[in-house]
Amino acid sequence: MAPETRSGIFRLPEKRGGTVIQVKLRQEPAWRLRELLRGNGLEVGGRWQELFDRLQAFSRNEASWVRDPLVTRTSLRTRRESDTGRKTQNTGNAQPMRKSRKTSSKVSSTSTPKSLGGHLHPRLTLTDLPVELITLVLEESEKDDVLSLAVVCRGLNAIAGFFFLKSIGLQAIPHGWLTFGAYVGHPFGVIPGLCIVLNCLANVSSLTFCFSTSDYSKELYRALSILKRLTSCNYLSFHLPNYAYPSPSLASSVSTVLEEFLSELASKNVRTLQIEADFHTVPKRSSKALLPAISIERAIVNTPFIHNSPFRDWFISSFNASPIQSLRINYGAHFSSFLIRLSLPSLREFDVTSCGQIATNFDPFRSFLLRHPTLVSLHLGCCKYIATKGTISPLPQGSLPVLQSLTVHPSILPYFFSIPYSSSREGLSSRRGRRVADRDNPISSQFPPHLRHISLLNMTESCYSTYGVTMDASLEVCKTALFSVSACSAITVITISFDDLLNSEHLRAIGRSQSLTLPFIQSASFRFRERAPLDQVKAILIPWFQRTFPNAELFIIKLAIMHWWEQEEKSDFVRKVRDFCPQVKSVGINFQQYKIEDWLAQAEGQ
């Protein structure tokens, strides 16, 4: 954006009515142009001299506004023929100035308008100016003025478009990736300009929209205008952060633009679709059938409107018609009917997040898993302490033949494997106190043969009353889960999630009563959603880790962001692991992972 006080020769206002461009000339255009050109190493003469003379004639007139109609092919052809005539008459730059003026009068006599002062002056349009001169004009112009010039003709669009992209810091689109909103993206206000600049979006193949205002319906419309100008889009991402406070009053307008968006999306060959936005929509009957997308390979849809009409039908038909390999969706109302209608023969990764709602019936999941034996990774974060009717029957042997990674709450492990019990307790009780069937059967053959990584969610939950489960029953769940893992020596990586180590009685109780070891585990990770004070970790977690995983060479701990350790605490933790767990070679803390000697070398270097 140029400053308000400028030394420019033109002030190029915004286009009026979409039909004309208005150009205001200063009172001293001729000498100002001459100085600008000389300052940039350009000589004055020939046709340039003719332009100066015509500008000088304008400056003597009281009328300072010139209307320049949008250039058509006919006018451009006429101007090129006129330019050819000038070049034929002006054979060199050394012609006398008086002859150049006569030539100018002859050439322009057919289009000489009558000014307000009654004098006849030759007409001068912006397209008469040489490229070098237009460049100087644009350097002194504001961003809106540059865009006004860009719509005149293809030649001006190429020049003005360069200056517009430069003004917003987007001279090139790296790797075809374009991001709007948030801290690293371009503001949504530049989208109309990007749509004007010719060929600006030719190389764009990935779009990310981070909506940041409560009135995000306008941003959605601008995002739609970008998508319409792309021939294809490999990656499309929506994100609406929690602090945007989506307004229910926008539900109707948002529903309308989302329908248009999904309809447009179907023709863009999108391979990765990511929507993580709590959009408020209005369930309604669509006025037209939405064509499904048929190219989606990876989808992350964490939004409530996936379960509303007509969007639910579009997502189901798109997923079924696409060669989708990875699917992550959120659990919500009517999820059972949604899951039953899915048939994804290429699916390898399946993830269902809870979003605050908990599944109460495992039957839809059971049916889905039996229909998809291709699963390699399974994450069910929405299933906790499911109330059952009668006994629990695990999946038939061989149901998930290629499963390598399983992430579940420990209470639903009986749905996957027939679990024996490690103590004389009566067994794992359900919400209504029913026993688990076949608890004495061996389980080594029940585990998927290729299972290598198991992740146990929320081993120490603080609100047991939410699920109607007592502390003793929850503790038994944790002990049983670890005992079941011990029967599968193929598992080498385990991840255990805790809520709050400071208030955890589970780990203390398990440590006191359990002599179980898992010698085949090579990597153990611990995640904390709440507090994990260093002194508690050193006193409880490290000794339990050493007893339970005596051969684990990798020890990883991930803390909640608000409870991250300082560098000195990290070094203290690593030293404790080195002294107490001699088999550990590498330690990971949050997103940093180094060998123990490298951790200590960093501490000594500070």
XYZ file of C-alpha atoms in Angstrom:
606
model
C 0.000 0.000 0.000
C 1.502 3.284 -1.085
C 1.498 6.188 1.400
C -1.197 8.839 1.182
C 1.270 11.563 0.247
C 2.766 10.284 -2.972
C 4.727 11.655 -5.871
C 2.694 9.667 -8.370
C 1.500 11.010 -11.680
C -1.852 9.284 -11.669
C -4.451 8.613 -9.004
C -6.316 5.556 -10.214
C -9.671 5.345 -8.424
C -11.623 2.133 -8.111
C -13.553 1.114 -11.191
C -17.026 2.717 -11.258
C -19.989 0.618 -12.327
C -17.807 -2.035 -13.919
C -17.655 -0.142 -17.217
C -15.034 2.590 -17.042
C -11.690 3.362 -15.513
C -11.159 6.954 -14.383
C -7.709 8.429 -14.580
C -6.799 11.755 -13.026
C -3.817 13.639 -14.382
C -1.760 16.002 -12.305
C -1.262 19.617 -13.419
C 2.381 18.942 -14.200
C 2.289 15.554 -15.958
C 4.810 16.192 -18.711
C 7.821 17.302 -16.694
C 6.965 14.846 -13.908
C 6.958 11.957 -16.366
C 10.179 13.192 -17.875
C 11.901 13.281 -14.480
C 10.622 9.832 -13.527
C 11.866 8.354 -16.768
C 15.272 9.983 -16.570
C 15.585 8.876 -12.960
C 15.098 5.317 -14.134
C 17.613 5.576 -16.948
C 15.072 5.958 -19.780
C 15.512 8.423 -22.611
C 12.790 10.695 -23.985
C 12.107 10.802 -27.684
C 10.092 9.393 -30.576
C 6.671 8.163 -29.506
C 7.528 8.983 -25.891
C 7.934 12.618 -26.909
C 4.551 12.466 -28.604
C 2.962 11.172 -25.403
C 4.566 13.968 -23.428
C 3.139 16.523 -25.812
C -0.336 15.055 -25.536
C -0.114 14.951 -21.743
C 1.033 18.552 -21.765
C -2.067 19.462 -23.766
C -4.256 17.806 -21.151
C -2.557 19.680 -18.333
C -3.489 23.035 -19.881
C -7.150 22.109 -19.899
C -9.467 22.688 -16.968
C -10.888 19.155 -17.362
C -8.711 16.739 -15.405
C -10.777 13.555 -15.742
C -10.621 11.233 -18.730
C -12.956 8.295 -19.193
C -11.314 5.219 -20.571
C -13.773 2.545 -21.811
C -12.793 -1.051 -21.272
C -10.566 -2.076 -24.140
C -12.169 -4.465 -26.594
C -10.525 -6.556 -29.272
C -11.696 -4.081 -31.915
C -10.260 -1.061 -30.126
C -7.014 -2.902 -29.467
C -6.750 -3.837 -33.152
C -7.489 -0.231 -34.149
C -4.839 1.012 -31.743
C -2.282 -1.466 -33.079
C -3.005 -0.293 -36.630
C -2.638 3.305 -35.435
C 0.636 2.408 -33.738
C 1.849 0.801 -36.963
C 1.005 3.990 -38.835
C 2.956 6.056 -36.342
C 5.982 3.781 -36.624
C 5.846 4.101 -40.409
C 5.773 7.903 -40.219
C 8.199 8.226 -37.283
C 11.201 6.379 -38.697
C 13.522 7.418 -35.878
C 13.921 9.253 -32.609
C 15.833 12.076 -34.234
C 12.791 13.636 -35.941
C 12.093 17.260 -35.092
C 9.666 17.845 -32.234
C 7.400 20.006 -34.465
C 6.985 17.183 -36.986
C 6.156 14.745 -34.190
C 3.351 17.037 -33.021
C 1.910 17.235 -36.527
C 2.005 13.471 -36.813
C 0.263 13.182 -33.498
C -2.507 15.488 -34.636
C -3.013 13.560 -37.860
C -3.089 10.189 -36.169
C -5.443 11.231 -33.389
C -7.725 13.533 -35.337
C -10.360 10.848 -35.755
C -10.816 10.424 -32.013
C -10.350 13.946 -30.692
C -13.005 14.684 -28.055
C -14.258 18.132 -27.188
C -13.220 19.152 -23.690
C -15.111 21.239 -21.165
C -13.141 24.323 -22.130
C -14.201 24.110 -25.754
C -10.683 23.271 -27.000
C -9.872 20.179 -29.003
C -7.184 17.923 -27.580
C -5.972 14.494 -28.639
C -7.464 11.621 -26.640
C -5.013 9.720 -24.428
C -5.901 6.394 -22.827
C -3.920 4.305 -20.387
C -3.411 1.605 -22.959
C -1.508 4.130 -25.090
C 1.252 4.247 -22.502
C 4.328 2.040 -22.924
C 4.896 -0.834 -20.503
C 7.728 1.013 -18.780
C 5.505 3.996 -18.099
C 2.611 1.849 -16.829
C 5.074 0.169 -14.485
C 6.029 3.539 -13.029
C 2.356 4.408 -12.610
C 1.660 1.173 -10.744
C 4.591 1.702 -8.410
C 2.916 4.920 -7.261
C -0.597 3.449 -7.001
C -2.633 1.920 -4.222
C -3.663 -1.739 -4.197
C -7.289 -1.082 -5.158
C -6.160 1.059 -8.069
C -3.871 -1.691 -9.292
C -6.783 -4.134 -9.308
C -8.890 -1.620 -11.243
C -6.248 -1.585 -13.950
C -6.008 -5.380 -13.969
C -9.522 -5.780 -15.395
C -8.937 -3.537 -18.440
C -7.166 -5.979 -20.723
C -4.811 -8.949 -20.657
C -1.717 -6.811 -21.100
C -2.510 -4.548 -18.158
C -3.577 -7.567 -16.104
C -0.152 -9.121 -16.455
C 1.583 -5.943 -15.288
C -0.895 -4.903 -12.614
C -1.233 -8.475 -11.367
C 2.478 -8.634 -10.643
C 2.289 -5.506 -8.495
C -0.807 -6.765 -6.678
C 0.826 -10.087 -5.810
C 3.917 -8.218 -4.704
C 1.856 -5.937 -2.453
C 0.353 -8.920 -0.585
C 3.639 -10.813 -0.455
C 2.570 -13.510 -2.903
C 4.803 -13.260 -5.934
C 4.878 -17.062 -6.212
C 2.842 -19.915 -4.749
C 5.330 -22.461 -3.372
C 4.480 -26.080 -4.137
C 0.948 -25.082 -5.126
C -0.096 -24.470 -1.503
C -2.304 -21.475 -0.662
C -3.398 -20.684 2.923
C -5.909 -18.082 4.089
C -6.504 -16.858 7.625
C -4.690 -17.602 10.884
C -1.231 -16.186 11.481
C 0.610 -17.674 8.528
C -2.034 -17.285 5.822
C -3.194 -14.438 3.632
C -6.261 -12.442 4.714
C -9.565 -13.388 3.119
C -9.808 -9.825 1.792
C -7.227 -10.521 -0.942
C -9.300 -13.309 -2.514
C -11.244 -11.009 -4.917
C -7.921 -9.665 -6.184
C -6.490 -13.147 -6.671
C -9.540 -14.034 -8.730
C -8.904 -11.021 -11.005
C -5.232 -11.649 -11.714
C -4.933 -13.887 -14.763
C -3.216 -17.264 -14.319
C -2.530 -16.483 -10.655
C -4.245 -19.688 -9.507
C -3.014 -21.881 -12.346
C -0.532 -23.782 -10.161
C -2.650 -23.976 -6.992
C -3.353 -27.563 -5.962
C -3.817 -27.263 -2.173
C -6.116 -24.903 -0.250
C -6.275 -24.279 3.499
C -8.891 -21.986 5.037
C -8.570 -20.990 8.698
C -11.742 -19.095 9.560
C -11.152 -16.670 12.385
C -14.239 -14.498 12.796
C -17.731 -15.144 14.092
C -19.130 -14.015 10.734
C -17.439 -16.842 8.870
C -20.224 -17.171 6.283
C -18.659 -14.317 4.262
C -15.288 -16.039 4.437
C -16.931 -19.232 3.201
C -18.304 -17.412 0.149
C -14.869 -16.021 -0.646
C -13.351 -19.462 -0.230
C -15.944 -20.773 -2.677
C -14.936 -18.162 -5.265
C -11.355 -19.448 -5.116
C -12.418 -23.084 -5.463
C -14.551 -22.303 -8.527
C -11.516 -20.978 -10.392
C -9.431 -24.126 -9.896
C -9.523 -26.969 -12.364
C -8.512 -29.429 -9.636
C -7.622 -29.373 -5.940
C -5.666 -32.247 -4.409
C -5.924 -31.002 -0.812
C -8.679 -28.973 0.855
C -8.769 -28.063 4.543
C -11.269 -26.134 6.689
C -10.485 -25.085 10.225
C -12.607 -23.049 12.633
C -10.918 -22.573 16.036
C -12.919 -22.615 19.235
C -12.238 -18.936 19.914
C -14.192 -17.957 16.771
C -17.469 -18.497 18.695
C -19.663 -19.690 15.798
C -23.048 -18.024 15.858
C -26.268 -20.074 15.474
C -27.796 -17.109 13.618
C -25.553 -17.928 10.646
C -26.856 -21.485 10.349
C -29.117 -20.824 7.366
C -26.557 -18.916 5.272
C -23.805 -21.371 6.186
C -25.979 -24.300 5.115
C -26.551 -22.654 1.739
C -22.905 -21.952 0.996
C -21.826 -25.401 2.224
C -24.213 -26.982 -0.268
C -22.595 -24.967 -3.054
C -19.156 -25.834 -1.740
C -19.760 -29.585 -1.662
C -21.366 -29.445 -5.096
C -18.301 -27.656 -6.476
C -15.973 -29.971 -4.594
C -17.289 -33.018 -6.424
C -15.641 -31.912 -9.684
C -12.228 -30.924 -8.296
C -10.622 -34.374 -7.848
C -9.937 -33.777 -4.155
C -7.791 -36.534 -2.675
C -7.416 -35.193 0.883
C -10.360 -33.537 2.624
C -9.997 -32.084 6.118
C -12.877 -30.281 7.849
C -12.428 -29.426 11.515
C -15.015 -26.749 12.128
C -17.989 -26.515 14.451
C -20.248 -25.003 11.794
C -23.864 -24.481 12.804
C -26.167 -25.694 10.038
C -29.893 -26.174 9.556
C -31.072 -29.683 8.613
C -33.131 -29.289 5.454
C -34.083 -30.949 2.220
C -31.702 -30.015 -0.569
C -33.200 -28.277 -3.589
C -30.987 -30.349 -5.874
C -29.135 -33.625 -5.653
C -25.502 -33.152 -4.643
C -23.127 -35.128 -6.826
C -20.675 -37.164 -4.711
C -16.920 -36.793 -4.821
C -15.241 -39.890 -6.244
C -11.530 -39.230 -5.652
C -11.144 -38.885 -1.848
C -8.332 -41.016 -0.440
C -7.968 -39.440 2.999
C -10.696 -37.674 4.987
C -10.740 -35.979 8.387
C -14.244 -34.718 9.132
C -14.581 -33.471 12.687
C -17.729 -31.385 12.490
C -21.326 -31.852 13.652
C -22.908 -31.070 10.282
C -21.678 -34.417 8.929
C -24.719 -35.924 10.660
C -27.238 -33.355 9.290
C -29.186 -33.512 6.036
C -28.309 -33.128 3.226
C -24.636 -33.260 4.152
C -24.797 -36.719 5.742
C -25.971 -38.288 2.484
C -23.247 -36.462 0.538
C -20.476 -37.687 2.836
C -21.739 -41.280 2.831
C -22.085 -41.409 -0.960
C -18.703 -39.692 -1.438
C -16.906 -42.054 0.931
C -18.495 -45.109 -0.684
C -17.692 -43.894 -4.210
C -14.076 -42.944 -3.441
C -10.992 -45.149 -3.011
C -10.724 -43.931 0.568
C -7.863 -45.388 2.608
C -7.920 -43.242 5.748
C -11.061 -41.965 7.481
C -11.374 -39.972 10.685
C -14.826 -38.829 11.756
C -16.486 -37.646 14.949
C -19.059 -39.569 16.919
C -22.472 -37.945 17.180
C -26.203 -38.379 16.967
C -27.406 -40.982 14.459
C -23.851 -42.288 14.150
C -25.021 -45.904 14.118
C -27.068 -45.403 10.956
C -24.151 -43.494 9.427
C -21.695 -46.309 10.154
C -23.985 -49.071 8.891
C -24.238 -47.439 5.437
C -20.463 -47.230 4.912
C -18.724 -49.751 2.681
C -15.072 -48.891 2.057
C -13.151 -51.776 0.462
C -9.824 -49.875 0.411
C -9.963 -48.600 4.005
C -6.740 -49.042 5.995
C -7.058 -46.465 8.796
C -10.229 -45.767 10.779
C -10.517 -43.256 13.628
C -13.637 -42.231 15.541
C -13.265 -39.357 18.023
C -15.708 -38.754 20.835
C -16.285 -34.951 20.712
C -17.826 -35.202 24.175
C -20.263 -37.995 23.287
C -19.799 -41.641 24.232
C -21.031 -44.671 22.322
C -23.551 -46.830 24.179
C -23.674 -49.767 21.774
C -20.811 -51.695 20.217
C -22.914 -53.570 17.650
C -22.522 -50.971 14.838
C -18.743 -51.010 15.343
C -18.694 -54.800 15.376
C -20.603 -54.937 12.092
C -18.337 -52.306 10.532
C -15.139 -54.122 11.571
C -16.369 -57.417 10.164
C -17.029 -55.703 6.801
C -13.563 -54.137 6.659
C -10.828 -56.762 7.107
C -8.337 -54.450 5.356
C -7.867 -52.258 8.453
C -4.260 -51.699 9.475
C -4.879 -49.007 12.115
C -7.953 -48.677 14.344
C -8.673 -45.879 16.824
C -11.937 -45.910 18.786
C -11.826 -42.958 21.141
C -15.597 -42.798 21.523
C -16.085 -46.162 23.260
C -15.796 -46.285 27.067
C -17.546 -48.641 29.474
C -20.206 -49.584 26.932
C -23.343 -50.952 28.559
C -23.948 -54.430 27.232
C -26.974 -56.666 26.942
C -25.949 -60.122 28.007
C -22.449 -61.483 27.610
C -19.627 -60.020 25.552
C -18.519 -62.080 22.574
C -15.219 -61.041 21.024
C -14.754 -60.678 17.306
C -14.317 -63.991 15.491
C -10.762 -65.164 15.089
C -9.213 -63.791 11.901
C -11.571 -60.801 11.693
C -8.757 -58.245 11.460
C -5.952 -60.195 9.790
C -3.703 -57.227 8.912
C -4.330 -54.977 11.939
C -1.047 -53.505 13.215
C -2.132 -50.667 15.535
C -5.044 -50.609 17.991
C -6.089 -47.634 20.158
C -8.998 -48.265 22.527
C -10.185 -47.723 26.064
C -9.126 -50.755 28.155
C -12.737 -51.502 29.072
C -13.642 -52.595 25.529
C -10.717 -54.956 24.977
C -13.062 -57.924 25.669
C -14.849 -57.048 22.424
C -11.639 -57.748 20.526
C -10.053 -60.608 22.460
C -11.195 -63.284 24.859
C -9.450 -62.159 28.061
C -8.515 -64.391 31.025
C -8.187 -62.899 34.490
C -5.022 -62.401 36.467
C -6.512 -62.489 39.956
C -9.160 -64.286 41.940
C -11.557 -61.386 41.549
C -14.885 -62.203 40.045
C -13.990 -60.694 36.712
C -14.597 -57.587 34.730
C -18.087 -56.256 35.388
C -20.120 -54.257 32.978
C -22.246 -51.294 33.875
C -25.009 -53.635 35.007
C -22.715 -56.133 36.756
C -22.707 -58.855 34.112
C -19.695 -61.126 33.747
C -17.591 -61.509 30.660
C -17.995 -64.799 28.848
C -15.087 -67.104 28.069
C -12.706 -65.332 30.425
C -10.680 -68.508 30.963
C -9.972 -69.149 27.281
C -6.426 -68.658 26.022
C -5.986 -65.391 24.147
C -2.683 -65.743 22.344
C -4.468 -67.017 19.229
C -7.192 -64.357 19.474
C -4.880 -61.401 18.892
C -4.431 -60.277 15.275
C -1.209 -61.909 14.099
C 0.352 -58.630 12.908
C -0.581 -56.426 15.879
C 2.530 -54.483 16.932
C 1.263 -51.337 18.672
C -1.464 -51.069 21.279
C -2.566 -47.815 22.893
C -4.728 -47.777 26.031
C -6.781 -44.614 26.523
C -7.562 -42.955 29.858
C -6.147 -45.571 32.206
C -6.771 -43.308 35.199
C -9.954 -41.353 34.691
C -11.000 -38.994 37.437
C -14.792 -38.993 36.827
C -15.876 -42.603 37.152
C -19.460 -41.736 38.072
C -19.956 -40.443 34.523
C -19.996 -44.013 33.253
C -21.494 -45.620 36.372
C -18.242 -47.430 37.145
C -16.710 -47.724 40.606
C -13.052 -47.166 41.415
C -12.545 -50.881 42.072
C -14.090 -51.866 38.743
C -12.014 -49.279 36.892
C -8.859 -50.499 38.602
C -9.693 -54.061 37.604
C -10.098 -52.878 34.006
C -6.570 -51.452 33.985
C -5.022 -54.542 35.552
C -6.858 -56.829 33.156
C -5.821 -54.754 30.137
C -2.136 -55.051 31.005
C -2.513 -58.756 31.701
C -4.135 -59.264 28.290
C -1.291 -57.464 26.542
C 1.198 -59.773 28.260
C -0.281 -62.705 26.343
C 0.698 -61.270 22.947
C 4.458 -61.296 22.545
C 4.165 -59.783 19.049
C 3.326 -56.371 20.545
C 6.490 -54.279 20.820
C 5.100 -50.752 21.293
C 2.656 -49.690 24.002
C 1.150 -46.280 24.716
C -0.726 -45.588 27.942
C -2.752 -42.427 28.516
C -3.403 -41.015 31.975
C -5.550 -38.161 33.177
C -3.720 -36.980 36.261
C -0.789 -38.780 37.851
C -1.004 -36.712 41.021
C -4.480 -38.029 41.848
C -3.901 -41.507 40.457
C -4.489 -44.428 42.761
C -4.433 -46.836 39.839
C -0.721 -46.835 39.242
C 0.052 -47.123 42.947
C -2.383 -50.015 43.342
C -1.169 -51.772 40.219
C 2.416 -51.340 41.332
C 1.702 -52.827 44.766
C -0.334 -55.819 43.617
C 1.090 -56.627 40.223
C 4.247 -58.568 39.534
C 3.464 -58.686 35.811
C 6.246 -57.972 33.331
C 6.105 -57.402 29.580
C 9.642 -58.228 28.440
C 8.801 -58.027 24.710
C 7.909 -54.307 24.858
C 10.677 -52.238 23.244
C 9.009 -48.807 23.414
C 6.675 -47.466 26.115
C 4.953 -44.079 25.903
C 2.975 -42.295 28.617
C 0.629 -39.403 27.907
C -0.875 -37.092 30.520
C -3.906 -34.898 29.875
C -3.445 -33.065 33.167
C -0.671 -32.749 35.738
C 2.427 -34.914 35.950
C 4.743 -33.313 38.540
C 8.351 -34.398 38.251
C 8.587 -35.679 41.824
C 5.536 -37.936 41.285
C 6.948 -39.214 38.006
C 10.255 -40.055 39.677
C 8.601 -41.703 42.687
C 5.805 -43.654 40.937
C 6.136 -43.889 37.162
C 9.840 -44.651 36.710
C 9.955 -47.574 39.225
C 6.765 -49.039 37.724
C 8.192 -48.668 34.209
C 11.345 -50.545 35.198
C 9.419 -53.465 36.744
C 6.874 -53.783 33.943
C 9.013 -53.106 30.853
C 12.509 -54.384 31.744
C 13.705 -54.501 28.116
C 12.200 -51.270 26.778
C 14.914 -49.173 25.140
C 12.710 -46.136 24.462
C 10.945 -44.209 27.251
C 8.563 -41.466 26.054
C 6.534 -39.075 28.178
C 4.141 -36.493 26.736
C 2.756 -33.751 28.958
C -0.121 -31.316 28.621
C 1.077 -28.038 27.122
C 0.185 -26.024 30.208
C 2.263 -28.380 32.352
C 5.413 -28.693 30.253
C 8.645 -29.065 32.180
C 11.463 -26.579 32.209
C 14.814 -27.583 30.733
C 16.281 -28.272 34.174
C 13.372 -30.608 34.996
C 13.881 -32.463 31.719
C 17.548 -33.023 32.537
C 16.664 -34.222 36.039
C 14.161 -36.711 34.577
C 16.715 -38.057 32.073
C 19.319 -38.556 34.824
C 16.774 -40.477 36.915
C 15.951 -42.726 33.949
C 19.654 -43.325 33.301
C 20.298 -44.318 36.923
C 17.154 -46.405 37.463
C 16.572 -47.953 33.995
C 19.932 -49.006 32.522
C 18.283 -50.693 29.506
C 16.830 -47.383 28.225
C 18.912 -45.853 25.437
C 16.656 -43.011 24.259
C 14.196 -40.686 25.980
C 11.387 -38.681 24.423
C 9.844 -35.657 26.157
C 6.914 -34.095 24.318
C 8.167 -33.521 20.769
C 11.876 -34.002 21.471
C 13.581 -37.378 21.344
C 17.317 -37.957 21.822
C 19.706 -40.526 23.133
C 20.424 -40.204 26.846
C 23.995 -39.037 26.268
C 22.745 -36.319 23.897
C 20.229 -35.094 26.488
C 22.954 -34.823 29.109
C 25.377 -33.165 26.683
C 22.773 -30.471 25.995
C 22.323 -29.932 29.737
C 26.071 -29.534 30.273
C 26.367 -27.107 27.361
C 23.890 -24.648 28.865
